[in-house]
Short mmCIF file of C-alpha atoms (C1' of nucleotides) in Angstrom, two decimals:
data_model
loop_
_atom_site.label_atom_id
_atom_site.label_comp_id
_atom_site.label_asym_id
_atom_site.label_seq_id
_atom_site.Cartn_x
_atom_site.Cartn_y
_atom_site.Cartn_z
CA MET A 914 -186.73 -62.28 11.73
CA SER A 915 -184.18 -64.32 10.02
CA VAL A 916 -182.25 -66.94 12.14
CA THR A 917 -178.64 -66.51 13.02
CA THR A 918 -176.91 -69.35 14.91
CA ARG A 919 -173.17 -69.33 16.10
CA PHE A 920 -170.60 -71.82 17.21
CA ALA A 921 -168.33 -70.42 19.60
CA PRO A 922 -165.50 -72.80 20.63
CA SER A 923 -162.67 -71.97 22.90
CA PRO A 924 -159.37 -72.89 21.33
CA THR A 925 -157.90 -74.93 23.93
CA GLY A 926 -157.76 -78.18 22.06
CA TYR A 927 -159.04 -79.69 18.88
CA LEU A 928 -162.54 -80.06 17.67
CA HIS A 929 -164.05 -83.25 18.99
CA ILE A 930 -167.10 -85.18 18.64
CA GLY A 931 -169.13 -83.19 21.07
CA GLY A 932 -168.12 -79.83 19.60
CA ALA A 933 -168.67 -81.06 16.24
CA ARG A 934 -172.20 -82.11 16.91
CA THR A 935 -172.94 -78.82 18.40
CA ALA A 936 -171.49 -77.13 15.38
CA LEU A 937 -173.62 -79.37 13.18
CA PHE A 938 -176.76 -78.74 14.97
CA SER A 939 -176.04 -75.03 14.80
CA TRP A 940 -175.15 -75.07 11.14
CA LEU A 941 -178.30 -77.17 10.17
CA TYR A 942 -180.59 -75.04 11.92
CA ALA A 943 -179.22 -71.88 10.25
CA ARG A 944 -179.30 -73.76 6.75
CA ARG A 945 -182.98 -75.19 7.52
CA HIS A 946 -184.16 -71.65 8.14
CA GLY A 947 -182.17 -69.87 5.51
CA GLY A 948 -180.31 -67.96 7.98
CA ARG A 949 -176.64 -67.13 9.03
CA PHE A 950 -174.20 -69.40 10.79
CA VAL A 951 -171.35 -67.55 12.59
CA LEU A 952 -168.06 -68.81 13.90
CA ARG A 953 -166.67 -67.10 17.02
CA ILE A 954 -163.40 -68.09 18.53
CA GLU A 955 -163.76 -67.55 22.31
CA ASP A 956 -160.05 -66.84 23.19
CA THR A 957 -160.32 -64.70 26.02
CA ASP A 958 -158.35 -67.22 28.18
CA ARG A 959 -154.99 -66.21 26.95
CA GLU A 960 -153.16 -68.82 29.08
CA ARG A 961 -154.81 -71.84 27.39
CA SER A 962 -155.71 -70.52 23.93
CA THR A 963 -153.41 -71.59 21.01
CA PRO A 964 -153.20 -70.84 17.50
CA GLU A 965 -152.68 -74.59 16.92
CA SER A 966 -156.14 -75.34 18.33
CA ILE A 967 -157.79 -72.47 16.31
CA GLN A 968 -156.12 -74.17 13.25
CA ALA A 969 -157.30 -77.44 14.38
CA ILE A 970 -160.83 -76.34 14.72
CA LEU A 971 -160.97 -74.47 11.36
CA ASP A 972 -159.44 -77.60 9.57
CA GLY A 973 -162.04 -79.94 11.38
CA MET A 974 -164.88 -77.79 10.26
CA GLN A 975 -163.74 -77.70 6.85
CA TRP A 976 -163.40 -81.52 6.50
CA LEU A 977 -166.70 -81.94 7.72
CA GLY A 978 -167.93 -79.25 5.31
CA LEU A 979 -169.50 -76.98 7.98
CA ALA A 980 -169.09 -73.78 6.34
CA TYR A 981 -169.70 -70.56 8.27
CA ASP A 982 -171.34 -67.52 6.75
CA GLU A 983 -169.43 -65.10 8.94
CA GLY A 984 -166.30 -64.87 11.11
CA PRO A 985 -164.44 -66.24 12.38
CA TYR A 986 -164.62 -63.43 14.94
CA TYR A 987 -162.05 -63.40 17.73
CA GLN A 988 -163.13 -62.07 21.07
CA THR A 989 -159.34 -61.11 21.88
CA ARG A 990 -159.79 -58.36 19.03
CA ARG A 991 -163.02 -57.13 20.59
CA PHE A 992 -161.63 -55.93 23.77
CA ASP A 993 -162.21 -52.17 23.04
CA ARG A 994 -165.79 -53.14 22.63
CA TYR A 995 -166.18 -54.96 25.87
CA ARG A 996 -164.37 -52.04 27.70
CA GLU A 997 -166.98 -49.70 26.20
CA VAL A 998 -169.93 -51.68 27.51
CA ILE A 999 -168.35 -52.35 30.97
CA GLY A 1000 -167.99 -48.54 31.22
CA GLN A 1001 -171.49 -47.87 30.43
CA MET A 1002 -172.54 -50.48 33.07
CA LEU A 1003 -170.41 -48.97 35.63
CA ASP A 1004 -171.78 -45.54 34.81
CA ASN A 1005 -175.34 -46.68 35.28
CA GLY A 1006 -174.79 -48.86 38.28
CA GLN A 1007 -175.26 -51.94 36.67
CA ALA A 1008 -171.86 -53.10 37.55
CA TYR A 1009 -169.65 -52.15 40.32
CA HIS A 1010 -165.92 -52.42 41.54
CA CYS A 1011 -165.16 -55.17 44.09
CA TYR A 1012 -162.05 -55.00 46.17
CA CYS A 1013 -162.36 -58.34 47.79
CA THR A 1014 -159.12 -60.57 47.77
CA HIS A 1015 -158.84 -63.95 46.79
CA GLU A 1016 -158.19 -64.83 50.19
CA GLU A 1017 -161.40 -63.17 51.46
CA LEU A 1018 -163.39 -64.76 48.92
CA GLU A 1019 -162.12 -68.32 49.78
CA GLU A 1020 -162.85 -67.61 53.27
CA MET A 1021 -166.45 -66.53 52.55
CA ARG A 1022 -166.86 -69.80 50.50
CA GLU A 1023 -165.42 -71.99 53.21
CA GLN A 1024 -167.95 -70.61 55.62
CA GLN A 1025 -170.97 -71.05 53.32
CA ARG A 1026 -169.68 -74.65 52.59
CA ALA A 1027 -169.58 -75.31 56.22
CA GLN A 1028 -173.03 -74.24 56.60
CA LYS A 1029 -174.22 -76.44 53.89
CA LEU A 1030 -174.99 -73.51 51.50
CA LYS A 1031 -174.17 -73.06 47.95
CA PRO A 1032 -170.89 -70.90 47.68
CA ARG A 1033 -171.83 -67.68 46.25
CA TYR A 1034 -170.51 -64.08 46.43
CA ASP A 1035 -172.43 -62.49 49.19
CA GLY A 1036 -172.36 -58.82 47.64
CA ARG A 1037 -170.23 -57.10 50.29
CA CYS A 1038 -168.74 -54.59 47.93
CA ARG A 1039 -171.96 -53.65 46.34
CA GLN A 1040 -172.40 -50.42 48.23
CA ARG A 1041 -168.65 -49.60 48.70
CA ARG A 1042 -167.66 -46.30 47.10
CA GLU A 1043 -163.97 -45.98 48.33
CA PRO A 1044 -161.18 -47.90 46.55
CA ARG A 1045 -159.18 -50.07 48.81
CA GLU A 1046 -155.25 -49.47 49.03
CA GLY A 1047 -153.16 -51.89 47.20
CA VAL A 1048 -156.11 -53.92 45.48
CA GLU A 1049 -156.91 -53.84 41.82
CA PRO A 1050 -160.56 -54.27 41.82
CA VAL A 1051 -162.51 -56.71 39.57
CA ILE A 1052 -165.75 -55.57 38.16
CA ARG A 1053 -169.11 -57.35 39.01
CA PHE A 1054 -172.61 -57.32 37.48
CA ARG A 1055 -175.35 -56.39 39.82
CA ASN A 1056 -177.46 -59.41 39.44
CA PRO A 1057 -181.15 -58.77 40.31
CA GLN A 1058 -181.87 -60.21 43.87
CA ASP A 1059 -185.66 -60.67 43.55
CA GLY A 1060 -187.61 -62.65 40.97
CA GLU A 1061 -186.62 -65.38 38.83
CA VAL A 1062 -185.40 -66.23 35.29
CA VAL A 1063 -187.35 -68.27 32.87
CA ILE A 1064 -185.62 -69.91 30.08
CA ASP A 1065 -188.01 -71.32 27.50
CA ASP A 1066 -185.76 -73.81 26.04
CA LEU A 1067 -186.36 -75.18 22.42
CA ILE A 1068 -185.42 -78.52 23.60
CA ARG A 1069 -186.44 -78.79 27.13
CA GLY A 1070 -189.18 -76.26 27.59
CA SER A 1071 -189.52 -74.05 30.41
CA ILE A 1072 -186.80 -73.82 32.99
CA ARG A 1073 -186.86 -71.44 35.86
CA ILE A 1074 -184.24 -70.20 38.19
CA SER A 1075 -184.74 -68.13 41.01
CA ASN A 1076 -182.39 -65.03 41.05
CA SER A 1077 -181.94 -65.77 44.71
CA GLU A 1078 -179.64 -68.64 43.49
CA LEU A 1079 -177.55 -66.36 41.58
CA ASP A 1080 -174.71 -64.08 42.70
CA ASP A 1081 -172.85 -60.94 41.42
CA LEU A 1082 -170.55 -62.54 38.86
CA ILE A 1083 -167.16 -61.08 37.84
CA ILE A 1084 -167.42 -59.48 34.45
CA ALA A 1085 -163.93 -58.05 34.32
CA ARG A 1086 -160.91 -59.28 35.96
CA SER A 1087 -158.45 -57.24 37.95
CA ASP A 1088 -156.09 -57.11 34.78
CA GLY A 1089 -159.04 -55.52 33.28
CA THR A 1090 -159.81 -58.28 30.80
CA PRO A 1091 -163.56 -59.32 30.41
CA THR A 1092 -164.71 -62.81 31.19
CA TYR A 1093 -166.89 -65.49 29.67
CA ASN A 1094 -170.37 -64.80 30.41
CA PHE A 1095 -170.00 -61.20 29.83
CA VAL A 1096 -168.27 -61.45 26.56
CA VAL A 1097 -170.88 -64.07 25.27
CA VAL A 1098 -173.67 -61.64 25.94
CA VAL A 1099 -171.99 -58.73 24.37
CA ASP A 1100 -171.25 -60.86 21.35
CA ASP A 1101 -174.28 -62.56 20.96
CA CYS A 1102 -176.18 -58.98 20.88
CA ASP A 1103 -173.76 -57.40 18.59
CA MET A 1104 -173.59 -60.29 16.19
CA GLY A 1105 -177.52 -60.77 16.27
CA ILE A 1106 -177.73 -64.19 17.37
CA THR A 1107 -181.17 -65.29 17.28
CA HIS A 1108 -180.61 -68.90 18.45
CA VAL A 1109 -178.05 -70.20 20.77
CA ILE A 1110 -177.61 -73.93 20.42
CA ARG A 1111 -174.90 -75.14 22.87
CA GLY A 1112 -174.19 -77.99 25.23
CA ASP A 1113 -176.28 -78.68 28.29
CA ASP A 1114 -173.45 -77.71 30.41
CA HIS A 1115 -174.28 -74.19 29.85
CA ILE A 1116 -177.70 -74.49 31.28
CA ASN A 1117 -176.54 -72.98 34.54
CA ASN A 1118 -174.82 -70.16 32.66
CA THR A 1119 -178.00 -69.11 30.81
CA PRO A 1120 -180.04 -67.37 33.44
CA ARG A 1121 -176.87 -65.11 34.32
CA GLN A 1122 -176.45 -64.23 30.75
CA ILE A 1123 -180.16 -63.59 30.37
CA ASN A 1124 -179.83 -61.14 33.15
CA ILE A 1125 -176.91 -59.34 31.64
CA MET A 1126 -178.61 -59.22 28.32
CA GLN A 1127 -181.62 -57.58 29.92
CA ALA A 1128 -179.49 -55.09 31.60
CA LEU A 1129 -178.07 -54.10 28.30
CA GLY A 1130 -181.66 -53.66 27.11
CA HIS A 1131 -181.46 -56.61 24.80
CA GLU A 1132 -184.09 -59.21 24.09
CA PRO A 1133 -182.37 -62.54 24.78
CA PRO A 1134 -182.07 -64.89 21.86
CA ARG A 1135 -183.70 -68.37 21.92
CA TYR A 1136 -181.92 -71.02 23.70
CA ALA A 1137 -181.56 -74.85 22.88
CA HIS A 1138 -179.34 -76.94 25.16
CA VAL A 1139 -178.40 -80.14 23.61
CA PRO A 1140 -177.37 -83.03 25.94
CA MET A 1141 -173.82 -84.17 26.04
CA ILE A 1142 -172.08 -87.08 24.41
CA LEU A 1143 -170.68 -89.97 26.55
CA GLY A 1144 -168.20 -92.46 25.59
CA ALA A 1145 -168.80 -95.92 24.47
CA ASP A 1146 -168.67 -97.17 28.13
CA GLY A 1147 -171.30 -94.59 29.19
CA LYS A 1148 -169.07 -92.44 31.02
CA ARG A 1149 -168.08 -88.73 30.19
CA LEU A 1150 -165.92 -88.14 27.09
CA SER A 1151 -162.36 -87.68 27.90
CA LYS A 1152 -159.11 -88.04 26.00
CA ARG A 1153 -159.23 -91.51 27.33
CA HIS A 1154 -162.49 -92.51 25.78
CA GLY A 1155 -163.08 -90.84 22.45
CA ALA A 1156 -162.94 -87.17 22.82
CA VAL A 1157 -160.53 -87.44 20.03
CA SER A 1158 -160.29 -84.71 17.39
CA VAL A 1159 -162.60 -85.32 14.30
CA LEU A 1160 -159.76 -85.24 11.98
CA GLN A 1161 -158.59 -88.48 13.61
CA TYR A 1162 -161.86 -90.02 12.08
CA ARG A 1163 -160.55 -88.74 8.63
CA GLU A 1164 -157.26 -90.69 9.46
CA GLU A 1165 -159.04 -93.64 10.48
CA GLY A 1166 -160.72 -93.86 6.95
CA PHE A 1167 -164.31 -92.35 7.84
CA LEU A 1168 -166.25 -90.18 5.22
CA PRO A 1169 -167.28 -86.86 6.64
CA GLN A 1170 -170.75 -87.54 5.63
CA ALA A 1171 -170.96 -90.78 7.50
CA LEU A 1172 -169.68 -89.00 10.52
CA LEU A 1173 -172.02 -86.13 10.29
CA ASN A 1174 -174.92 -88.67 9.86
CA TYR A 1175 -173.68 -90.39 12.89
CA LEU A 1176 -173.55 -87.23 14.79
CA VAL A 1177 -177.00 -85.96 13.86
CA ARG A 1178 -178.65 -89.28 14.83
CA LEU A 1179 -176.84 -89.01 18.18
CA GLY A 1180 -179.62 -87.07 19.97
CA TRP A 1181 -181.84 -86.32 16.96
CA SER A 1182 -184.37 -88.51 15.12
CA HIS A 1183 -186.76 -88.39 12.02
CA GLY A 1184 -189.02 -91.33 12.59
CA ASP A 1185 -187.13 -94.35 11.77
CA GLN A 1186 -184.87 -92.97 9.27
CA GLU A 1187 -181.10 -93.63 9.82
CA VAL A 1188 -179.24 -92.65 6.53
CA PHE A 1189 -179.50 -88.90 5.65
CA SER A 1190 -177.80 -87.25 2.85
CA ARG A 1191 -176.63 -83.78 3.66
CA GLU A 1192 -179.68 -82.19 1.98
CA GLU A 1193 -182.23 -84.37 3.72
CA MET A 1194 -180.44 -83.51 7.13
CA ILE A 1195 -180.97 -79.85 6.44
CA GLU A 1196 -184.37 -80.35 5.29
CA LYS A 1197 -185.55 -82.50 8.14
CA PHE A 1198 -183.60 -81.16 11.05
CA ASP A 1199 -185.43 -79.60 13.77
CA LEU A 1200 -184.85 -78.57 17.60
CA PRO A 1201 -187.95 -80.31 19.20
CA ALA A 1202 -186.95 -83.58 17.99
CA VAL A 1203 -183.71 -83.34 19.72
CA GLN A 1204 -183.33 -85.94 22.92
CA LYS A 1205 -182.94 -84.47 26.14
CA SER A 1206 -180.75 -87.10 27.76
CA ALA A 1207 -177.12 -87.89 27.07
CA ALA A 1208 -176.08 -90.30 24.45
CA SER A 1209 -173.34 -92.79 24.29
CA PHE A 1210 -170.94 -93.07 21.38
CA ASP A 1211 -171.15 -96.18 19.48
CA PRO A 1212 -168.45 -96.86 17.39
CA GLU A 1213 -169.83 -100.06 15.68
CA LYS A 1214 -172.72 -98.16 14.26
CA LEU A 1215 -170.37 -95.43 13.02
CA LEU A 1216 -168.59 -98.08 11.18
CA TRP A 1217 -171.86 -99.44 9.73
CA LEU A 1218 -172.97 -96.02 8.59
CA ASN A 1219 -169.44 -95.40 7.02
CA GLN A 1220 -169.77 -98.65 4.89
CA GLN A 1221 -173.37 -97.56 3.79
CA PHE A 1222 -171.98 -94.37 2.43
CA LEU A 1223 -169.06 -96.22 0.84
CA MET A 1224 -171.58 -98.44 -0.98
CA ASN A 1225 -174.02 -95.84 -1.90
CA MET A 1226 -172.21 -92.58 -2.49
CA PRO A 1227 -171.22 -91.75 -6.03
CA ALA A 1228 -167.81 -93.57 -6.63
CA ALA A 1229 -166.30 -90.40 -8.03
CA GLU A 1230 -166.78 -88.80 -4.72
CA VAL A 1231 -165.43 -91.60 -2.46
CA ALA A 1232 -162.57 -91.95 -4.92
CA GLU A 1233 -161.43 -88.52 -3.93
CA HIS A 1234 -161.29 -89.23 -0.37
CA LEU A 1235 -159.78 -92.82 -1.14
CA ALA A 1236 -157.07 -91.08 -2.97
CA TRP A 1237 -156.12 -89.11 0.14
CA HIS A 1238 -155.59 -92.49 1.98
CA CYS A 1239 -153.72 -94.02 -0.76
CA GLU A 1240 -151.20 -91.21 -0.70
CA ARG A 1241 -150.85 -91.45 2.95
CA MET A 1242 -150.48 -95.14 2.74
CA ASP A 1243 -147.91 -95.08 0.34
CA LEU A 1244 -149.84 -96.89 -2.32
CA ASP A 1245 -149.27 -96.01 -5.83
CA THR A 1246 -152.19 -96.60 -7.84
CA SER A 1247 -151.23 -95.26 -11.06
CA ASN A 1248 -150.37 -98.80 -12.62
CA GLY A 1249 -153.57 -100.44 -11.75
CA PRO A 1250 -157.38 -99.91 -11.89
CA SER A 1251 -158.88 -96.55 -11.25
CA LEU A 1252 -160.13 -95.95 -7.77
CA GLU A 1253 -163.77 -95.61 -9.54
CA GLN A 1254 -163.39 -99.02 -10.65
CA LEU A 1255 -162.33 -100.24 -7.44
CA ILE A 1256 -164.82 -98.85 -4.95
CA PRO A 1257 -168.02 -100.57 -6.28
CA ILE A 1258 -166.32 -103.82 -5.79
CA GLN A 1259 -164.72 -103.23 -2.70
CA ALA A 1260 -167.22 -101.05 -0.83
CA GLY A 1261 -169.48 -104.11 0.24
CA ARG A 1262 -166.23 -105.64 2.04
CA CYS A 1263 -164.81 -102.64 3.80
CA ARG A 1264 -166.08 -100.45 6.68
CA THR A 1265 -163.38 -97.76 6.32
CA LEU A 1266 -161.29 -96.25 3.50
CA VAL A 1267 -158.11 -97.44 5.40
CA GLU A 1268 -159.26 -101.00 5.26
CA MET A 1269 -160.06 -100.38 1.57
CA VAL A 1270 -156.42 -99.47 0.73
CA GLU A 1271 -155.20 -102.30 2.91
CA ARG A 1272 -157.15 -104.91 1.21
CA SER A 1273 -156.57 -103.48 -2.53
CA ARG A 1274 -152.81 -103.47 -2.48
CA TYR A 1275 -152.53 -106.55 -4.66
CA PHE A 1276 -154.21 -104.83 -7.51
CA TYR A 1277 -151.26 -102.49 -7.75
CA GLN A 1278 -148.33 -104.23 -6.41
CA GLU A 1279 -146.97 -107.74 -6.40
CA PRO A 1280 -147.91 -109.64 -3.33
CA GLU A 1281 -144.94 -109.98 -1.09
CA GLY A 1282 -145.51 -113.55 -0.46
CA TYR A 1283 -148.29 -115.81 0.43
CA ASP A 1284 -150.27 -116.01 3.54
CA GLU A 1285 -148.60 -118.97 5.36
CA GLN A 1286 -151.90 -120.85 6.15
CA ALA A 1287 -153.44 -120.08 2.81
CA ALA A 1288 -150.54 -121.22 0.88
CA GLY A 1289 -150.40 -124.28 3.01
CA LYS A 1290 -154.05 -125.12 2.13
CA ASN A 1291 -154.27 -123.94 -1.42
CA LEU A 1292 -150.87 -123.83 -3.04
CA THR A 1293 -150.12 -127.45 -3.04
CA THR A 1294 -149.41 -130.40 -5.57
CA GLU A 1295 -152.94 -131.23 -5.12
CA THR A 1296 -154.23 -128.02 -6.34
CA ALA A 1297 -151.43 -127.48 -9.12
CA PRO A 1298 -153.33 -129.29 -11.96
CA ALA A 1299 -156.32 -126.89 -11.32
CA LEU A 1300 -154.00 -123.96 -11.37
CA ALA A 1301 -152.34 -125.22 -14.65
CA ALA A 1302 -155.79 -125.86 -16.31
CA LEU A 1303 -156.78 -122.51 -15.08
CA LYS A 1304 -153.86 -120.70 -16.64
CA ASP A 1305 -154.28 -122.28 -20.05
CA ARG A 1306 -157.87 -121.65 -20.03
CA LEU A 1307 -157.54 -118.10 -19.00
CA ALA A 1308 -154.73 -117.50 -21.37
CA ALA A 1309 -157.25 -118.47 -24.20
CA LEU A 1310 -159.95 -116.17 -23.17
CA ASP A 1311 -160.98 -113.60 -25.76
CA ALA A 1312 -162.10 -110.87 -23.46
CA TRP A 1313 -160.71 -110.31 -20.02
CA GLN A 1314 -163.97 -109.82 -18.41
CA GLY A 1315 -165.65 -110.88 -15.34
CA GLU A 1316 -168.19 -113.36 -16.40
CA ALA A 1317 -165.97 -114.92 -18.91
CA ILE A 1318 -163.40 -115.48 -16.25
CA HIS A 1319 -165.97 -116.85 -13.94
CA ALA A 1320 -167.12 -119.18 -16.64
CA ALA A 1321 -163.64 -120.32 -17.19
CA VAL A 1322 -163.23 -121.02 -13.63
CA LYS A 1323 -166.35 -123.05 -13.27
CA GLN A 1324 -165.39 -125.04 -16.55
CA VAL A 1325 -162.21 -126.09 -14.99
CA SER A 1326 -164.01 -127.19 -11.91
CA GLU A 1327 -166.34 -129.39 -13.66
CA GLU A 1328 -163.81 -130.87 -15.89
CA LEU A 1329 -161.63 -131.78 -12.79
CA GLU A 1330 -164.74 -132.72 -10.80
CA LEU A 1331 -163.94 -130.30 -8.23
CA LYS A 1332 -166.09 -127.91 -6.10
CA MET A 1333 -165.89 -124.54 -7.25
CA GLY A 1334 -164.16 -123.57 -4.01
CA LYS A 1335 -161.42 -126.16 -4.78
CA VAL A 1336 -160.38 -124.22 -7.87
CA ALA A 1337 -161.35 -120.62 -7.13
CA GLN A 1338 -159.64 -120.46 -3.89
CA PRO A 1339 -156.07 -121.59 -4.98
CA LEU A 1340 -156.48 -119.11 -7.82
CA ARG A 1341 -157.16 -116.39 -5.53
CA VAL A 1342 -154.20 -117.26 -3.25
CA ALA A 1343 -152.10 -117.26 -6.13
CA VAL A 1344 -153.00 -113.98 -7.47
CA THR A 1345 -153.63 -112.10 -4.22
CA GLY A 1346 -151.37 -113.98 -1.80
CA GLY A 1347 -154.35 -114.33 0.51
CA THR A 1348 -157.74 -115.81 1.06
CA VAL A 1349 -159.93 -112.80 0.83
CA SER A 1350 -160.70 -110.69 -2.24
CA PRO A 1351 -163.73 -109.82 -4.21
CA SER A 1352 -165.34 -112.51 -6.39
CA ILE A 1353 -162.55 -114.14 -8.50
CA GLY A 1354 -164.10 -112.72 -11.67
CA ASP A 1355 -163.72 -109.05 -10.50
CA THR A 1356 -160.56 -109.85 -8.87
CA LEU A 1357 -158.72 -110.98 -11.92
CA VAL A 1358 -160.21 -108.18 -14.07
CA LEU A 1359 -158.93 -105.51 -12.11
CA ILE A 1360 -155.36 -107.10 -11.52
CA GLY A 1361 -155.29 -107.45 -15.31
CA ARG A 1362 -154.66 -110.46 -17.66
CA GLN A 1363 -150.90 -110.13 -17.80
CA ARG A 1364 -150.43 -109.83 -14.18
CA SER A 1365 -152.95 -112.53 -13.34
CA LEU A 1366 -151.33 -115.04 -15.80
CA ALA A 1367 -147.77 -114.06 -14.37
CA ARG A 1368 -148.85 -114.58 -10.82
CA ILE A 1369 -150.48 -118.19 -11.65
CA ASP A 1370 -147.03 -119.04 -13.05
CA ARG A 1371 -145.25 -117.83 -10.08
CA ALA A 1372 -147.62 -119.99 -7.79
CA LEU A 1373 -146.97 -122.94 -9.86
CA ASP A 1374 -143.32 -122.31 -9.52
CA TYR A 1375 -143.83 -121.96 -5.72
CA ILE A 1376 -145.50 -125.11 -5.52
CA GLN A 1377 -142.75 -126.87 -7.24
CA ALA A 1378 -139.98 -125.44 -5.26
"C1'" G B 1065 -173.92 -79.44 50.52
"C1'" C B 1066 -177.07 -76.43 47.41
"C1'" U B 1067 -179.38 -75.24 42.47
"C1'" C B 1068 -180.48 -77.12 37.78
"C1'" C B 1069 -181.00 -81.01 34.01
"C1'" C B 1070 -182.06 -86.16 32.57
"C1'" A B 1071 -184.19 -91.50 32.76
"C1'" U B 1072 -187.70 -97.03 26.76
"C1'" C B 1073 -183.73 -103.27 24.39
"C1'" G B 1074 -176.10 -103.93 25.57
"C1'" U B 1075 -176.22 -98.96 22.30
"C1'" C B 1076 -178.87 -95.07 19.12
"C1'" U B 1077 -183.94 -94.34 19.19
"C1'" A B 1078 -189.80 -94.34 17.65
"C1'" G B 1079 -193.58 -93.34 20.95
"C1'" U B 1080 -196.85 -86.67 22.58
"C1'" G B 1081 -203.37 -90.83 27.10
"C1'" G B 1082 -206.43 -95.95 23.80
"C1'" C B 1083 -203.21 -97.63 17.05
"C1'" C B 1084 -198.06 -100.68 22.35
"C1'" U B 1085 -198.83 -108.11 22.56
"C1'" A B 1086 -193.83 -101.32 22.94
"C1'" G B 1087 -191.71 -100.36 16.47
"C1'" G B 1088 -186.88 -99.54 13.61
"C1'" A B 1089 -181.41 -99.23 13.43
"C1'" C B 1090 -176.35 -100.99 15.24
"C1'" G B 1091 -174.52 -105.07 17.87
"C1'" U B 1092 -175.24 -110.37 19.05
"C1'" C B 1093 -177.22 -115.45 17.78
"C1'" G B 1094 -179.43 -118.68 13.89
"C1'" C B 1095 -180.74 -119.92 8.74
"C1'" C B 1096 -180.54 -118.65 3.55
"C1'" C B 1097 -177.41 -116.87 -0.44
"C1'" U B 1098 -172.02 -118.23 -1.79
"C1'" C B 1099 -165.48 -119.28 -5.31
"C1'" U B 1100 -163.17 -116.49 0.12
"C1'" C B 1101 -164.24 -112.24 2.57
"C1'" A B 1102 -168.41 -109.41 2.76
"C1'" C B 1103 -172.97 -107.25 1.12
"C1'" G B 1104 -178.03 -108.86 0.90
"C1'" G B 1105 -182.39 -111.58 2.61
"C1'" C B 1106 -185.27 -114.06 6.49
"C1'" G B 1107 -185.75 -115.07 11.63
"C1'" A B 1108 -184.74 -114.94 17.09
"C1'" A B 1109 -183.07 -113.07 21.82
"C1'" A B 1110 -183.25 -108.27 24.02
"C1'" A B 1111 -186.27 -102.45 27.20
"C1'" C B 1112 -190.68 -98.59 29.45
"C1'" C B 1113 -185.60 -97.30 36.77
"C1'" G B 1114 -189.12 -98.05 41.53
"C1'" G B 1115 -193.39 -96.42 44.33
"C1'" G B 1116 -197.53 -93.57 44.77
"C1'" G B 1117 -201.32 -90.82 42.20
"C1'" U B 1118 -204.75 -88.48 37.97
"C1'" U B 1119 -207.85 -91.29 34.49
"C1'" C B 1120 -212.74 -95.68 32.23
"C1'" G B 1121 -207.57 -96.32 30.31
"C1'" A B 1122 -200.42 -94.44 31.43
"C1'" G B 1123 -194.34 -95.88 28.37
"C1'" U B 1124 -197.04 -91.39 27.54
"C1'" C B 1125 -199.70 -86.58 32.72
"C1'" C B 1126 -198.33 -85.05 38.33
"C1'" C B 1127 -195.64 -86.35 42.96
"C1'" C B 1128 -191.98 -88.86 45.76
"C1'" G B 1129 -187.82 -92.03 45.76
"C1'" U B 1130 -183.66 -94.11 43.27
"C1'" G B 1131 -179.59 -93.63 39.78
"C1'" G B 1132 -176.85 -90.56 36.47
"C1'" G B 1133 -175.13 -85.81 34.82
"C1'" A B 1134 -173.98 -80.37 35.13
"C1'" G B 1135 -173.03 -75.84 37.48
"C1'" C B 1136 -171.74 -73.62 42.24
"C1'" G B 1137 -163.80 -69.88 39.50
"C1'" C B 1138 -160.49 -63.33 38.76
"C1'" C B 1139 -161.98 -71.17 33.03
"C1'" A B 1140 -164.69 -71.25 28.73
#
RNA sequence: GCUCCCAUCGUCUAGUGGCCUAGGACGUCGCCCUCUCACGGCGAAAACCGGGGUUCGAGUCCCCGUGGGAGCGCCA
């Protein structure tokens, strides 16, 4: 049987790290097995679901490159189907009307809690035939009372839950709308889902869903419950800690591939391998190698990975992402080196694309001034002779090329009997405005001959003034 | 409270009874490279939650404890 997985977010917020990883695992598993990956929007909570959230989830998945083969399906468009199934279950006694009021149920739970019992519906409407005046009933699933449910989890192995721990859950509200645990089952059946990969906070729902599934005469899918992701402080992710939208990682200058790689390694491993291309991930991912315990999100490691990709991905590909940031950060790069030229020499010094833009401005714009400390130390009457000598020597160069420039700087330093740093650093400050840049040769090459010489002049003027 | 899940360096993890004097990666620290910043190279510190079993032998299997997490909704 071919594999079908699904990602089923509820559109009550953006796509965050945890959701993205669940989506990634589902996507990988489907790809790995040549199966289908279905996107289903679980929007039955009409109060909290929003179109903005749906869009944010779609955008997030697109940026990550997690393409779905089918969907998105919307549960709110399938209400007829749910009603149909509920009707069948009512007819054959698998479900029944419950006329208990909120107050009654609350009181019942209170009593149970007082007796240190798990609060559960006690089934008092199971046998009721007559409606109750003035009460719109909910519909409950008649859960088996004996035996147990065994989940053969692909990650955790066998999990057993006694049916006596379960109660008759509500499958339709009094307004007739179906509830989560029910629609999931109908959808998973109808959509032919073979593998449900989801957060381990759903483990407790699984036996209920399996019971409903079996009542419907369906073979349950395989389940794989992945552990949750904790914030860097080891606490549960919340808006306060890092449960931010994946799109925020784009804004902060991360490559989708880096985030994907980080996410896949958070809870999964393939021996000691740390860096994976998309293809390798697909080829090597498997469920039994997924960790059982929760993992903390480590921003430092993500930063490191991002730089690995900046350094090793084809420059043309990185350039596309970099262009997005230049645009966003108001850097016009039309009058300077191409991004493809820029990337190889900057990647080793930047952990994010945002950093790369910030540290590359002087290739395209005149520095707005000199860094105060840098100028104080490097643009002085002491260094002026070196700058002047550099200017002459550089102006006389045949080819404006890295090695030649480096050689020129070296010659000047030898002639003036100065250390390389005493010459290169003033030059660096003169042309970039600061003390940090790629090697002096690369820097001048990308800035360009005319601009470089003009900037040296300007620095000389600055020293005189 | 009840049920379920989980437990190796600060963090992500390797480890499926002997190969473990517990390996790798991020981070940290030191050294090297060096025109700055980085990259890179080399090295160091750093962990099997505790207690019982099982076994010739346990990080690995079992039990108990402890700690963390999840669920117990007319939310998903």
